[in-house]
C-alpha positions as a printed Julia matrix, in Angstrom:
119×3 Matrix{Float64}:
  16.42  70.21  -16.56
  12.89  70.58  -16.69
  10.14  67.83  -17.81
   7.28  68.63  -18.91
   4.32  66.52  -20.72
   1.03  68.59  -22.8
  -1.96  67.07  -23.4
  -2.93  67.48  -27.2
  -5.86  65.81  -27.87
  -8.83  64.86  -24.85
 -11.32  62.37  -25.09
 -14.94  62.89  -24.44
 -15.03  60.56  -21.26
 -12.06  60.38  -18.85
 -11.04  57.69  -16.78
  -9.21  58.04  -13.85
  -7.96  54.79  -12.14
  -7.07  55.82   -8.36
  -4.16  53.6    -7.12
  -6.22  51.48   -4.5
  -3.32  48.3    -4.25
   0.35  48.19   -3.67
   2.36  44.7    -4.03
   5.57  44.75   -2.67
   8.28  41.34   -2.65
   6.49  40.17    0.58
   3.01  41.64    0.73
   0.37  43.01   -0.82
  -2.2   45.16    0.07
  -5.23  47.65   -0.16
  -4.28  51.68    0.18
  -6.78  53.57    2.0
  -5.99  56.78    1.05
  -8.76  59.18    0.43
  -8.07  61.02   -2.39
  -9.66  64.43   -3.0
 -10.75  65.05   -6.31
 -12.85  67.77   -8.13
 -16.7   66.83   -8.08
 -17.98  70.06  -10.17
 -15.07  70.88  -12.74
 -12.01  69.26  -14.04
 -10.23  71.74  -15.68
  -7.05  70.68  -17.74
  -5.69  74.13  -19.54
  -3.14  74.28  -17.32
  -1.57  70.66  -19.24
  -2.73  71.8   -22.58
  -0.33  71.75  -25.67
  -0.41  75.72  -27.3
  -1.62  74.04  -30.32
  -4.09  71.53  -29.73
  -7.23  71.86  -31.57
  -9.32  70.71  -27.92
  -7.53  74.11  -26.0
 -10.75  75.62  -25.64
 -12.78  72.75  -24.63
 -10.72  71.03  -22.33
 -13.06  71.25  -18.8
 -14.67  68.01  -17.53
 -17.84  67.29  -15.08
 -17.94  64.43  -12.9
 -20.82  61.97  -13.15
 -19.65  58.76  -11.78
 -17.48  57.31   -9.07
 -16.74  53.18   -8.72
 -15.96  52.62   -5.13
 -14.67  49.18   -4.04
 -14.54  47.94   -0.25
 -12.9   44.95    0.78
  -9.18  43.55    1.17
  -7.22  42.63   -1.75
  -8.3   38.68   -1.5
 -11.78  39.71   -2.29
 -14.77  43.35   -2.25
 -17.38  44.73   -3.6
 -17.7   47.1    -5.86
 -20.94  49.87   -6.13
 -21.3   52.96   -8.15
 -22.34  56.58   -7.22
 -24.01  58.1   -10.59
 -24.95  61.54  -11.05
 -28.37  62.19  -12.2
 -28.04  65.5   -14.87
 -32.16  65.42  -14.6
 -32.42  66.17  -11.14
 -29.04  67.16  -10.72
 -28.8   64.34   -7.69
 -26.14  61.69   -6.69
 -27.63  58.51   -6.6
 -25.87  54.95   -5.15
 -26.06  51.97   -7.22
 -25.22  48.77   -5.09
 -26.49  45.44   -6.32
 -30.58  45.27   -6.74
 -30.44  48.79   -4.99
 -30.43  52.11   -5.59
 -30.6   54.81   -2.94
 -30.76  59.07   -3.23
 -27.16  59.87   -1.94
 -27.7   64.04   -2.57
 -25.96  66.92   -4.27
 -22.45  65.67   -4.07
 -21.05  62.33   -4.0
 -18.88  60.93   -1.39
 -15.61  61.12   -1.24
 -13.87  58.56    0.86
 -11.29  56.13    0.42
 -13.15  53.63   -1.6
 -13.02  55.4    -4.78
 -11.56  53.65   -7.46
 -12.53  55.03  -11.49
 -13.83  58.29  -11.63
 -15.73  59.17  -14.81
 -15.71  62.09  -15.93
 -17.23  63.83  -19.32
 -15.62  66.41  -21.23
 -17.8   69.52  -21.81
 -18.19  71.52  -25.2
């Protein structure tokens, strides 16, 4: 038996929440995984129902990345924003904001990636 599951209708932003802590019957804990994921295009034909009405729009850019460091009894959480003006990465952490480049990081504090759909 095969199982299979189509996507038939997308939203124009995706959220992706990255498993970042387990909880098991005597612990719990932060995973530290890093987790590669696509910075320039999402593409999701490949999951697309034959007859949704969103088959030929269903791509997705990357613009923002929440990171959170920390344990699981307390962190901190910044941002990594994409500029589409300068076409630059920028980090938001507290009160400051610093040029990070052309591509964001990708380590193993990402948490929700944002991501919006192109038409």
């Amino acid at each position: 038996a095969v199982k299979r599951l189509h996507l038939f209708r997308l939203p124009p932003v995706l959220v992706v929440h990255l498993k970042r802590f387990s909880k098991s019957s005597y612990s719990r804990g932060k995973l530290n995984t890093v987790v590669n994921f696509p910075v320039s295009l999402l593409d999701l034909s490949d999951y697309m129902a034959a007859e949704s009405p969103d088959r030929d729009s269903c791509q997705y850019m990357l613009y923002g990345i929440s990171n959170h460091s920390g344990s699981t009894e307390g962190g901190h959480y910044i941002a990594h924003c994409k500029n589409y003006d300068d076409s630059s990465w920028y980090c938001f952490n507290d009160q400051r904001v610093t040029l990070v480049g052309s591509q964001p990081p990708i380590d193993a504090s990402a948490y929700l990636l944002f991501y919006a759909r192109l038409f």
